[in-house]
Every structure is written in structure tokens, then in C-alpha cells.
Coordinates of C-alpha atoms in Angstrom, one line a residue:
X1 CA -21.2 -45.8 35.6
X2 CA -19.9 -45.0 39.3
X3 CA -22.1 -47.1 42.2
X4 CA -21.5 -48.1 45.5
X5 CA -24.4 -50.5 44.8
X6 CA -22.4 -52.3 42.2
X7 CA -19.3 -52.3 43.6
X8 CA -20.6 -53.7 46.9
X9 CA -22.1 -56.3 44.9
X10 CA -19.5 -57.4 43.9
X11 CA -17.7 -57.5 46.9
X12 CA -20.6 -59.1 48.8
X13 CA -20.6 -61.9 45.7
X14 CA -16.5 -62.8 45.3
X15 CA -16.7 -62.9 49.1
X16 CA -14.1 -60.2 49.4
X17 CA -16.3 -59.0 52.9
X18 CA -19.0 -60.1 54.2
X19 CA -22.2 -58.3 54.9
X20 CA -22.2 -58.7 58.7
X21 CA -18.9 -57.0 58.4
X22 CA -19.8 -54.5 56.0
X23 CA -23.2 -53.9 58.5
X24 CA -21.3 -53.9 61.7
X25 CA -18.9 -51.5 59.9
X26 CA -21.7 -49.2 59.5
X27 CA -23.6 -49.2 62.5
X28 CA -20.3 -48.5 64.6
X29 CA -19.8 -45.5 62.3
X30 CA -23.5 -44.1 63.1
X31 CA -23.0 -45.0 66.7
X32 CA -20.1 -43.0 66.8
X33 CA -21.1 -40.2 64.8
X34 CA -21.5 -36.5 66.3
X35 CA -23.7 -34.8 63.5
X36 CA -27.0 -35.7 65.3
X37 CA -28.4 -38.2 62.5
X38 CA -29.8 -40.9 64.2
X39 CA -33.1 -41.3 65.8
X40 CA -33.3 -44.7 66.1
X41 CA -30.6 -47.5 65.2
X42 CA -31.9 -50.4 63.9
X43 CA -29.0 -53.3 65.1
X44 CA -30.6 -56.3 66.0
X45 CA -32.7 -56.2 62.8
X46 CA -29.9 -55.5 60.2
X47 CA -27.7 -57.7 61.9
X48 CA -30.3 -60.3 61.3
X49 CA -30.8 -59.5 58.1
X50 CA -27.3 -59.4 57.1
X51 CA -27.1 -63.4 58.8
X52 CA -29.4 -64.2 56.1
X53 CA -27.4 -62.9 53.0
X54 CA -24.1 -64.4 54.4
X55 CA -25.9 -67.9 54.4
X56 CA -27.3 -67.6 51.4
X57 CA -23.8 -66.5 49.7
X58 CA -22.1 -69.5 51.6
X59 CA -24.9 -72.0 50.4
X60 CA -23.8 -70.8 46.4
X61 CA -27.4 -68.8 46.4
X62 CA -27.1 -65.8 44.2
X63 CA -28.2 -62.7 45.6
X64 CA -29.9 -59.8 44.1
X65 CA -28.5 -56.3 43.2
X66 CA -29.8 -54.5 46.4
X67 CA -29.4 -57.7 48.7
X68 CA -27.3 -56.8 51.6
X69 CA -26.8 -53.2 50.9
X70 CA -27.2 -51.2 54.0
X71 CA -29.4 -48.2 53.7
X72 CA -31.5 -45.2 56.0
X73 CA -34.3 -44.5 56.3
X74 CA -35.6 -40.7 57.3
X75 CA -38.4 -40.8 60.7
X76 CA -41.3 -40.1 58.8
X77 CA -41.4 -43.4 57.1
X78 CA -43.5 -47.0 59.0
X79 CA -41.2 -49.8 59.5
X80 CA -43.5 -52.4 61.7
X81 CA -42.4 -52.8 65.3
X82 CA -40.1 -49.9 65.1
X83 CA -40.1 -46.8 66.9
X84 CA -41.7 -43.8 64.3
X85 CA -40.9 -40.6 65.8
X86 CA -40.7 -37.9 63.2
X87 CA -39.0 -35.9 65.5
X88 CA -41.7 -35.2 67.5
X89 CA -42.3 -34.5 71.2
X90 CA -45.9 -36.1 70.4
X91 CA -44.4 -39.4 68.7
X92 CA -41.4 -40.3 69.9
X93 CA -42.9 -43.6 71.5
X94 CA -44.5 -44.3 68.7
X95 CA -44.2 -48.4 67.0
X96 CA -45.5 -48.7 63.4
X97 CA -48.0 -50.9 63.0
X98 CA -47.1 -51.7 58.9
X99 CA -44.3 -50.4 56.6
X100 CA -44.6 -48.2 53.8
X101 CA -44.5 -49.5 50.9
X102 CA -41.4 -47.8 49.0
X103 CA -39.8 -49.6 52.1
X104 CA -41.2 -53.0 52.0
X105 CA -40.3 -52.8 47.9
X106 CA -36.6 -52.3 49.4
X107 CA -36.7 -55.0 51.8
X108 CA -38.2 -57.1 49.5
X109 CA -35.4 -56.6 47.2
X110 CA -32.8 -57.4 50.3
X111 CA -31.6 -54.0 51.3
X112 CA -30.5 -54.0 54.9
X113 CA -32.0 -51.0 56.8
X114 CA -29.5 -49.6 59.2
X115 CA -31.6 -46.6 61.3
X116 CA -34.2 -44.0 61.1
X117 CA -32.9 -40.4 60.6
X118 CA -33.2 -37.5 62.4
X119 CA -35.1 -34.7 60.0
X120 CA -37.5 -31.3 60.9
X121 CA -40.4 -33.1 62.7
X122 CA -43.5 -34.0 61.0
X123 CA -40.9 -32.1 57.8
X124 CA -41.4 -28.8 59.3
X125 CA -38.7 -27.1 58.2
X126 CA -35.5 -26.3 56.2
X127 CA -32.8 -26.7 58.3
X128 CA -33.5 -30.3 60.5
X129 CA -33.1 -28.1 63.3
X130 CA -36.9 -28.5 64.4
X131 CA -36.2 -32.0 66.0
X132 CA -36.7 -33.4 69.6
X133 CA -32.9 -35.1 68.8
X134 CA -31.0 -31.6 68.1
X135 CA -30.0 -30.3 65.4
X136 CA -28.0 -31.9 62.2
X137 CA -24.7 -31.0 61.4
X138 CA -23.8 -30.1 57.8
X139 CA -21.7 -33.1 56.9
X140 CA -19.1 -30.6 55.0
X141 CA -19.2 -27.8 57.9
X142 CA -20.5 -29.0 61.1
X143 CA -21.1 -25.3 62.4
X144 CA -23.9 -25.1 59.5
X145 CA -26.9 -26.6 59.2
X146 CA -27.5 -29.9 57.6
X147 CA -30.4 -28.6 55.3
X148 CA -34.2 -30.2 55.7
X149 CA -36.4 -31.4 56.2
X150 CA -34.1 -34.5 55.4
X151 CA -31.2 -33.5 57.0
X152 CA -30.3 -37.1 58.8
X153 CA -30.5 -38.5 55.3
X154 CA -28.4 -36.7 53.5
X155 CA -25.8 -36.5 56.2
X156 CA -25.8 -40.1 56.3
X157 CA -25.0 -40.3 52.6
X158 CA -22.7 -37.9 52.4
X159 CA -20.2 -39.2 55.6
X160 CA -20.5 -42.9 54.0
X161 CA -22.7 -44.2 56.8
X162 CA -25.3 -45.7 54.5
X163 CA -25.1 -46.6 50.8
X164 CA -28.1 -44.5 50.4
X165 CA -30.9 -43.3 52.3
X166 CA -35.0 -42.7 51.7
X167 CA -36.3 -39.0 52.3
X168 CA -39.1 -37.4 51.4
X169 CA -39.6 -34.4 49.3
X170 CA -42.5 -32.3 49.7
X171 CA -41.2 -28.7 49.0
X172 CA -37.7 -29.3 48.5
X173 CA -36.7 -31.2 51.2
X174 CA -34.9 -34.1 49.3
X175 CA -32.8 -31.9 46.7
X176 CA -31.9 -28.9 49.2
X177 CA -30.0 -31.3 52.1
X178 CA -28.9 -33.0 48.8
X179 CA -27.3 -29.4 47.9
X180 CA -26.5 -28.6 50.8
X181 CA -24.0 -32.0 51.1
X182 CA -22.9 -32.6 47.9
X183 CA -24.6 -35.7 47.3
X184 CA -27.7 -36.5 44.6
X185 CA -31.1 -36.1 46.0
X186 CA -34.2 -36.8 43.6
X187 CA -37.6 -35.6 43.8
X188 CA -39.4 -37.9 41.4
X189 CA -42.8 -37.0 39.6
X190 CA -45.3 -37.1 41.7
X191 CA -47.5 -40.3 41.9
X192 CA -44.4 -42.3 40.7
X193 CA -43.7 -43.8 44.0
X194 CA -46.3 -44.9 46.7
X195 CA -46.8 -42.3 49.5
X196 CA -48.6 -45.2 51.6
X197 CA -46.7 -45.5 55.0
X198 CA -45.3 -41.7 54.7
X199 CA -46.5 -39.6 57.4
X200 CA -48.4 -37.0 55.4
X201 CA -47.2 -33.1 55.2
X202 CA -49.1 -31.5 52.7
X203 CA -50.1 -35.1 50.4
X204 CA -50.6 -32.8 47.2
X205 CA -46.9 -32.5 46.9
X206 CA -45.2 -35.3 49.1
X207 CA -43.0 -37.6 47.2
X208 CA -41.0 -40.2 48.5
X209 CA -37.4 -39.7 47.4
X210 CA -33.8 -41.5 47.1
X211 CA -30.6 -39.8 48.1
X212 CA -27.2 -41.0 46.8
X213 CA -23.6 -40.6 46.1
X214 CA -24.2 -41.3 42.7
X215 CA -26.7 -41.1 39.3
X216 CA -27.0 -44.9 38.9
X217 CA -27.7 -45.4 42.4
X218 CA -30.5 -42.7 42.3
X219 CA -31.2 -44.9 39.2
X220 CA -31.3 -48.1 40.5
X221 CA -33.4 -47.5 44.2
X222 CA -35.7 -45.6 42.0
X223 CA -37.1 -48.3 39.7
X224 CA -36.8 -50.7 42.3
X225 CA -39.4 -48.1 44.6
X226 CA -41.7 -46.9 41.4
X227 CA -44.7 -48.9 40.9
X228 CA -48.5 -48.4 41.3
X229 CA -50.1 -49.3 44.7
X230 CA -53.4 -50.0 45.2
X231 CA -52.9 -48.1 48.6
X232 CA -52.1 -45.0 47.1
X233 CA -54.8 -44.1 44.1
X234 CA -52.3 -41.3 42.9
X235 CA -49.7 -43.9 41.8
X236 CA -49.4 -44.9 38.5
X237 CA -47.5 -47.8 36.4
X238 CA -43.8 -46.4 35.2
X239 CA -41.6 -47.8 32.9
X240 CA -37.9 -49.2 34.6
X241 CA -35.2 -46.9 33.4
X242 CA -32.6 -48.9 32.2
X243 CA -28.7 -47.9 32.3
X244 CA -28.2 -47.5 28.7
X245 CA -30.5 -45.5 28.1
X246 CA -29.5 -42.8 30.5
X247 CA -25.8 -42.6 29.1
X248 CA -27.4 -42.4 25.8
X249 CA -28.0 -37.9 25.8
X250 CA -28.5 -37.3 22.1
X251 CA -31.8 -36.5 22.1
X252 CA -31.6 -33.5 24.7
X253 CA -31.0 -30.1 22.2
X254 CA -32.8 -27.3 24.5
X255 CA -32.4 -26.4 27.9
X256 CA -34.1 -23.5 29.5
X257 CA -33.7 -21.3 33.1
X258 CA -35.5 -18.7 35.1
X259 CA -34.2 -15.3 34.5
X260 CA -35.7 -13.9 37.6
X261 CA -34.7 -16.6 39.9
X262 CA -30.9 -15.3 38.4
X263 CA -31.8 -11.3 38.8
X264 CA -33.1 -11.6 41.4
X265 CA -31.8 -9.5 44.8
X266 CA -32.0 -12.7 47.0
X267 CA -29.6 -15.0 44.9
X268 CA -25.6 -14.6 46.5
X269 CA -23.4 -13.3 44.1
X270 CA -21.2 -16.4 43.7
X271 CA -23.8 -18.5 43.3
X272 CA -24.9 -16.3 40.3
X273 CA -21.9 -16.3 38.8
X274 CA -21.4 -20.1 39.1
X275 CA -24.8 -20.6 37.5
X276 CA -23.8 -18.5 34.9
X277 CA -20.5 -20.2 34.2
X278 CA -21.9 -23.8 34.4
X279 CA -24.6 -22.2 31.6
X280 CA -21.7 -20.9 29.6
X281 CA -20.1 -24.2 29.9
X282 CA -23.6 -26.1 28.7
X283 CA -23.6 -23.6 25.3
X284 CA -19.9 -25.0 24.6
X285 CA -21.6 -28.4 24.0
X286 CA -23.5 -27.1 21.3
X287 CA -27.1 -26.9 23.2
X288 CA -29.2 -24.2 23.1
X289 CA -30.2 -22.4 26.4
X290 CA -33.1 -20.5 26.8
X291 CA -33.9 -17.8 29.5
X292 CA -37.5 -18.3 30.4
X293 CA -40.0 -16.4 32.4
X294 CA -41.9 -17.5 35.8
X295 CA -43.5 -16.6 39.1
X296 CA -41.8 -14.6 41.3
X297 CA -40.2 -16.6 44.3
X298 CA -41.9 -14.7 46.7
X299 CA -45.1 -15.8 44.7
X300 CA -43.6 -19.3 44.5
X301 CA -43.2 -19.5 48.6
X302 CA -46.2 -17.8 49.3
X303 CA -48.2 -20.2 47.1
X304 CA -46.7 -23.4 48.6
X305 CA -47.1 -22.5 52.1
X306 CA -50.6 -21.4 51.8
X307 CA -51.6 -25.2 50.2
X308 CA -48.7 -27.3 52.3
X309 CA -50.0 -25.3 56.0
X310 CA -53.6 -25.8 54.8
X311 CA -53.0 -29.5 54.5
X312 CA -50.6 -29.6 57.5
X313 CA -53.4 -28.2 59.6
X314 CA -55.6 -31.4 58.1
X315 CA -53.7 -34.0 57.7
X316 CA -52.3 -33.6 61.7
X317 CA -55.9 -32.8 63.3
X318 CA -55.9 -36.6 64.0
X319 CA -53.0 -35.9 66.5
X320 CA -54.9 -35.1 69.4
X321 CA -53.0 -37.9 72.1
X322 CA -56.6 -39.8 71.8
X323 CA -55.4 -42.6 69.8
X324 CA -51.7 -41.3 68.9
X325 CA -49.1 -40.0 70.6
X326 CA -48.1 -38.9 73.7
X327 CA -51.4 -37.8 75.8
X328 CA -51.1 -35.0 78.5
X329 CA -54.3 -35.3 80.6
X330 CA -56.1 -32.2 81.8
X331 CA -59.3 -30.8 83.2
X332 CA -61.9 -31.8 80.6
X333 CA -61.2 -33.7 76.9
X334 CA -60.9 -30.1 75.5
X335 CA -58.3 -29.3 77.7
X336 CA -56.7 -33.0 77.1
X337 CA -56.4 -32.1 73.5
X338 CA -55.5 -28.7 73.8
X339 CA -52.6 -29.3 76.1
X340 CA -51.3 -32.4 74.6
X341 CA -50.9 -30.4 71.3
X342 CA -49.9 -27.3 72.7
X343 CA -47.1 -29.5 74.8
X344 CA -45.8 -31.9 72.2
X345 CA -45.9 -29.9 68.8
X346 CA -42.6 -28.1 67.6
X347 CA -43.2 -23.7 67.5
X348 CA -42.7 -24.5 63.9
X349 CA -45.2 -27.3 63.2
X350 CA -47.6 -25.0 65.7
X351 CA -46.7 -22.4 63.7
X352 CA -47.7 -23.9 60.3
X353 CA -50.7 -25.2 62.0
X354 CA -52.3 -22.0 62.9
X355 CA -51.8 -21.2 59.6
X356 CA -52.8 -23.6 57.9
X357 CA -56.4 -22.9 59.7
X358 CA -56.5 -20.0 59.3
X359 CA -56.2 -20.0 55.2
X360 CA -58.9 -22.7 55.6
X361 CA -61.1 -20.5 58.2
X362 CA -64.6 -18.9 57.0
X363 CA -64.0 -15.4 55.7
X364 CA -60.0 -16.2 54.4
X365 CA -60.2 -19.5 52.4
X366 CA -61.8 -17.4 49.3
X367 CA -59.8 -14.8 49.6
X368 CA -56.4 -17.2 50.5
X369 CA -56.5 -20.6 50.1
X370 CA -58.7 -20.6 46.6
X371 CA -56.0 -18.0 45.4
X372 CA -53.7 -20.5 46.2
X373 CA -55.0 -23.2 44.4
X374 CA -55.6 -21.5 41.1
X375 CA -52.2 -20.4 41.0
X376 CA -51.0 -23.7 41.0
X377 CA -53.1 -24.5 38.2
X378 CA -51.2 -21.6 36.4
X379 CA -47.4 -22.4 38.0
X380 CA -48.3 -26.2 36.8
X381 CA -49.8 -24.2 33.3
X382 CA -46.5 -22.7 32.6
X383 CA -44.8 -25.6 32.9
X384 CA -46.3 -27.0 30.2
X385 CA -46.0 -24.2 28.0
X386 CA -42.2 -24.2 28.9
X387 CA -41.8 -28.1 28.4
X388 CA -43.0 -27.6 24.8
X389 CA -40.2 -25.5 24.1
X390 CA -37.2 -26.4 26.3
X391 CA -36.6 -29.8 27.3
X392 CA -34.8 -29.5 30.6
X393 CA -35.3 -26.4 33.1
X394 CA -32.3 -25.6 35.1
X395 CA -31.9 -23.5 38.2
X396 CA -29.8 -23.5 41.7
X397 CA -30.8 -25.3 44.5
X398 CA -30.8 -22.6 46.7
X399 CA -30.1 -18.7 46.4
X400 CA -27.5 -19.3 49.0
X401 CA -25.2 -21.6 51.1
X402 CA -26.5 -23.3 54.3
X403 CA -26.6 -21.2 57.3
X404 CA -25.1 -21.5 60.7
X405 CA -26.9 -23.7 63.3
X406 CA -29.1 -21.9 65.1
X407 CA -30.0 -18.9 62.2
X408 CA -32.8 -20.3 60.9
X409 CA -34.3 -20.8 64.4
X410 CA -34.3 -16.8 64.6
X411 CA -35.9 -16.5 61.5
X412 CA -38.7 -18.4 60.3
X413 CA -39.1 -16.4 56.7
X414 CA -35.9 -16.8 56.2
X415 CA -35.9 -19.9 56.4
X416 CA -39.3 -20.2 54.0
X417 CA -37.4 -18.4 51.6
X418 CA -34.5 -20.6 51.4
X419 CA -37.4 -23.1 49.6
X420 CA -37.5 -20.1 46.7
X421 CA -35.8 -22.1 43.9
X422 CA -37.3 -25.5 44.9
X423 CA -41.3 -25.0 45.4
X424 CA -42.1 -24.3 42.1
X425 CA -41.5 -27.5 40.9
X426 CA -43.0 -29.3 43.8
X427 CA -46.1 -27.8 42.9
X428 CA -45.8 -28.5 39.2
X429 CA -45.0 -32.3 40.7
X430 CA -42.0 -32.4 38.4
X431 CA -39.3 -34.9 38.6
X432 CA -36.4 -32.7 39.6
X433 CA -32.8 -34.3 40.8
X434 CA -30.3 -32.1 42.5
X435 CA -26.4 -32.9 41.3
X436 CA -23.3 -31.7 43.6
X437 CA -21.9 -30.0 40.8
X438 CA -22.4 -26.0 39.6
X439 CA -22.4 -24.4 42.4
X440 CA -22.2 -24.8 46.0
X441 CA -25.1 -26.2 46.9
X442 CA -25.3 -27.6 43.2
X443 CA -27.8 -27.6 40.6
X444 CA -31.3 -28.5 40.4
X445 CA -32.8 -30.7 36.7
X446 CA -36.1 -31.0 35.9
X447 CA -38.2 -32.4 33.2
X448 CA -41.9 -32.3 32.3
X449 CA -44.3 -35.0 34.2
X450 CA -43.3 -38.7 33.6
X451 CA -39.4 -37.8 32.3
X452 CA -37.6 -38.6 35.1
X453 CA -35.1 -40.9 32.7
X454 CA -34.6 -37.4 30.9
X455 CA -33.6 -35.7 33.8
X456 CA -31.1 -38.6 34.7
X457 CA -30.2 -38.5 31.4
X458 CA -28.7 -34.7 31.9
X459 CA -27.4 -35.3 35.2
X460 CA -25.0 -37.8 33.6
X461 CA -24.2 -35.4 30.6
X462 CA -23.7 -32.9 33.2
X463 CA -21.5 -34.6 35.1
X464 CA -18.7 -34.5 32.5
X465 CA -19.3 -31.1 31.3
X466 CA -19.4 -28.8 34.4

């Protein structure tokens, strides 16, 4: 199978370049690059880093698969003793203290990480456009957006300026950049990967997630990541997906997809009709496809946002300049806190916020935020139903191509709406993997809980069928 990963390797081991080379290659790209990616590059440590491998390859050591393989890393993510902004105003003198542990696993394994990556701050958003470092260029089309809230990932990936890079995926925010530059973008099940070290969004739905030019990439940082953590209690043991058995598809005979996400108003009509085609073109194999009810997006959307601003509003009350961040003083403490929020939060993360406290507020959470909850239990209900008769869902990423820099900025629902076709399955906490293939912002694979081989499994069918 296709992989950067590999073929480095074996570059790296025949001694055909060396990894300083192949780092300083990199680093000069990012340094030079106009698409507003990087928050902060990380030189002296990969260059260090890369020292190490280069002696160890000169010495006749043999190195391991990741060893030396530059990578990114989006700025929500602790790397001790570097600077974790996550776009913010508030953060963006900010050293970790500790690294997450999806990164230490990588560095453990020897990949070299190259730069922190510019995203929506605190992941506030759909567009990376809701950043302190400007917005990110599409990587394809520089006047559109580069999608969110892992925009600076993905771009990264897709122009060749890391081998791969770590987002996180909390309504969509892995597989819609993914879409959005043509590159592969995995939300795993949820729990599958530690969350320790992730600056939390809404920690319900938050996964951490790899983004790639290719399946056995997304294959191989996976298992290397997955593991439980006895830092994160909703991590669980996984079983290492091994190559054969995702070229191996014989045992996938149903597929299902949303009718009303493909009726619906919202969807562009080429996008539609390239859905459609790429279903046609799945029949041809000889599998059966199955149109299947759900929620209505705008159900979908309003659903997610009412949990993810409820625990937004939580999870960044600690955010007050008192023992984080970048303090504004003022008249009284009140005023301290009030101002340094007020001063350092994005309109969009102020936005989500206020709303956020006001689902959770006396006389609304009843009425809002219990409603929300018990139609997750019934999205994540569904599901199951659906999984007993299908054994892949498809849909599109998106109902329609990225939008001009600047758009989504004008439009706040829009923007929420753009998530229509990607929520659901956050809040089932499916594994779901976005391929650049189907349409133009590709197509988006999911499987029940735990079958996140099965939904590599397809993507490789996939990618010699459509």
C-alpha cells in the first residue's frame, strides 16, 4: 500500500538522505509558506532530534518505523516547554508544563515534531479563521478557507510540509479540513485514543485524530496512538490493526446512507450528483446499498451545539487570567476576570460561551440542555439499529465546497451548518475517516463503535472503485 511513512523509511535506512536533510527540508518549506499554518516552529528541537537518528543510523542501529519522520502537531495539543497557544489572545504565552500523551506515544516511537499548527482557537470554528495568527489558506485555492477547526493540519499535509499531522476532532473538525484538502482525516471511536494533554472543547465528543496522504499512514500513526491511559478513564485497550487485514474487504456486503442528508435543500447539486455516482459505482461491485433514515441536520447541529457550548462554557471557566493566560488587571478581581475574558476570547469562543451558559442556566437546562442529551441517546440509538443492518454508513463530508476567506466570519450559522453531515457521528462517537475521493470535499466512512479496521477496510476498497 501507498506511504510516505514506508517509503521514508526506507530512505532514512539505505542512507539515500539523511533526516537532518529531510528536517531542514521541511522546516524551510513551513518557514516559507504563505497559507498561515504555523503557530509555532519547533527547529532547535527537531533538529536535535533528527541528530539522534542520523547517529544511530551511522552507528548500524536500526531504527523504528516512525523514527525520524517529521510530523505537526495542531495548538491545542501539550508539548512540555513549548509554547501552547490554541490560537488564543488569552494563551498565546502559554509553555506546557507535560505532553499529551497521543504525543509522547509518537515521540516515543521517534517521530520528529516539526511545529504547532494554526487551527480555530480553543477549536471554535469551521473555517480556522478564528485565530490570533490569520486565517488558513485552502491548500488547493488559497482564496478559500482551509476548513476547521484543524485547518493548519491539514494544510500541512496536503502541501507536503509534514508527513502527517495530529488534529483533533470534536464535531468534524478532523474529516472536514481533510475534505476540504484532499487528504485522509480520521475521527476514531471515541475513547480509542487518550484525550490527556488535549485542551478540552466539549470532552464528550473530543477525539484526537491523524491526518494523512494516505490509508496506511492513517493506519500506522493510529495503532501507534491507541492505547488505554490511566489518565484518561474513557480509554480502553484496542487491538493493532494490522496491514493485511485491511486489504482483505470480503467480508463487507452492505452499505447504507442518509436519504435526507441527499434530499435535502442544503446539499449543492454537484455534490449530490457525485454522491450518487460514487453510490452507483459501489452497486457495480456487487454490494448492496441501503438508503436509511436519520435526524434531520438541522436536528443534528442543533443537538451538538447545545452539548459542545454547554461543555465549552465548563471546561473554559478555569480561564479567568488567575492562574492561566494572559491577565488584564482592573478595578476589583470581578472586573480582573471579566475584562481579561472579555479582552482575550475570540467573538466566536465568547459567542459559544454565552451559550453554553445559558443552556446550562436555571429555567433553560430542562427545557434545553436535558433535550439535548436525550437525543443523543436516540441519535447514538439509531445507530445501533442501523449497524445491525448495514455495515458501513456513507455520506459527504460537507453539503458544499469550502467558502471564500472571510464568508464564514459574516455568518456564524452558516458556518454551524457546514458541520450538518459530520455531527452526527461525533455524537454517536463513531470511527469515521474522510477519503479525498467522491466528491469534492470527498466522502465520509463510518462503522459501528470499536470497527475502525472496518472502516479502513472500505476506504481501501474505495480507493480503487470510485
Amino acid at each position: 500500500m501507498d506511504s510516505q511513512i514506508k517509503h521514508i523509511h526506507q530512505q532514512l535506512v539505505n542512507k539515500e538522505i539523511t533526516c537532518t536533510a529531510l528536517v531542514q527540508d521541511r522546516l524551510n518549506l513551513l518557514k516559507q509558506n504563505t497559507h498561515n499554518t504555523v503557530n509555532t516552529l519547533l527547529d532547535t528541537l527537531a533538529l536535535e532530534l533528527a541528530a539522534k537518528v542520523d547517529a544511530k543510523i551511522a552507528n548500524g542501529e536500526t531504527i523504528g518505523l516512525l523514527e525520524g519522520i517529521p510530523f505537526g502537531i495542531k495548538d491545542v495539543y501539550m508539548v512540555q516547554g513549548t509554547t501552547t497557544t490554541a490560537s488564543s489572545n488569552l494563551l498565546k504565552n502559554y509553555k506546557s508544563a507535560y505532553t499529551a500523551t497521543a504525543i509522547q506515544k509518537l515521540l516515543d516511537a521517534g517521530a520528529i515534531p516539526l511545529v504547532k499548527e494554526n487551527c480555530d482557537s480553543f477549536g471554535h470554528g469551521s473555517s480556522s479563521e478564528n485565530t490570533i495568527f490569520g486565517a488558513v489558506k485552502n491548500a488547493i485555492n488559497p482564496d478559500l478557507v482551509g476548513g476547521g477547526s484543524s485547518g493548519g493540519s491539514a494544510v500541512n499535509v496536503a502541501k507536503n510540509y509534514t508527513v502527517f499531522s495530529i488534529g483533533g476532532d470534536t464535531g468534524g473538525s478532523v474529516r472536514q479540513p481533510a475534505g476540504y484538502n484532499n487528504i485522509y482525516g480520521l475521527k476514531p471511536t471515541y475513547g480509542r485514543i487518550s484525550r490527556y494533554g488535549l485542551m478540552a472543547y466539549a470532552s464528550s465528543t473530543d477525539c484526537v485524530g491523524p491526518l494523512a496522504k494516505s490509508i496506511e499512514d492513517v493506519r500506522i500513526v493510529l495503532n501507534i496512538m491507541s492505547g488505554k491511559d490511566v489518565k484518561d478513564q474513557t480509554t480502553y485497550a484496542s487491538a493493532e490493526i494490522n496491514e493485511a487485514s485491511i486489504l482483505n474487504t470480503e467480508g463487507i456486503k452492505t452499505i447504507g446512507y442518509f436519504k435526507n442528508f441527499i434530499d435535502n435543500d442544503a446539499i449543492d447539486a454537484q455534490v449530490k450528483l457525485d454522491f450518487l455516482a460514487s453510490i452507483e459505482k459501489i452497486k457495480a461491485k456487487g454490494i448492496e446499498v441501503k438508503a436509511l433514515d436519520f435526524f434531520e441536520s438541522n436536528t443534528l447541529v442543533s443537538t451538538y451545539y447545545t452539548l459542545a457550548m454547554a461543555e465549552t462554557a465548563s471546561n473554559l471557566s478555569r480561564l479567568d487570567g488567575t492562574n492561566y493566560g494572559n491577565r488584564i488587571e482592573s478595578g476589583s478581581l470581578k472586573e480582573t476576570y471579566s475584562v481579561t475574558r472579555s479582552e482575550n476570547f475570540s467573538e466566536e469562543t465568547k459567542r459559544r460561551i454565552v451559550g453554553g451558559n445559558q443552556v446550562l442556566s436555571q429555567g433553560f437546562s430542562d427545557a434545553i440542555y436535558l433535550k439535548g442529551l436525550a437525543l443523543r441517546d436516540q441519535i447514538s440509538a439509531n445507530f445501533e439499529n442501523d449497524f445491525n443492518e448495514v455495515d458501513i454508513i456513507l455520506s459527504p463530508v460537507t453539503p458544499s465546497t469550502p467558502p471564500k476567506i472571510g464568508d464564514s466570519l459574516k455568518d456564524p450559522h452558516a458556518m454551524y451548518l457546514s458541520d450538518a453531515y459530520t455531527v452526527g457521528f461525533s455524537l454517536g462517537q463513531l470511527p469515521t475517516l474522510t477519503i479525498p475521493q467522491g466528491t469534492a470535499t470527498g466522502l465520509q466512512i463510518s462503522a459501528a463503535k470499536n470497527n475502525d479496521e472496518l472502516v479502513l477496510k472500505f476506504a481501501n476498497f474505495l480507493k480503487d472503485t470510485i
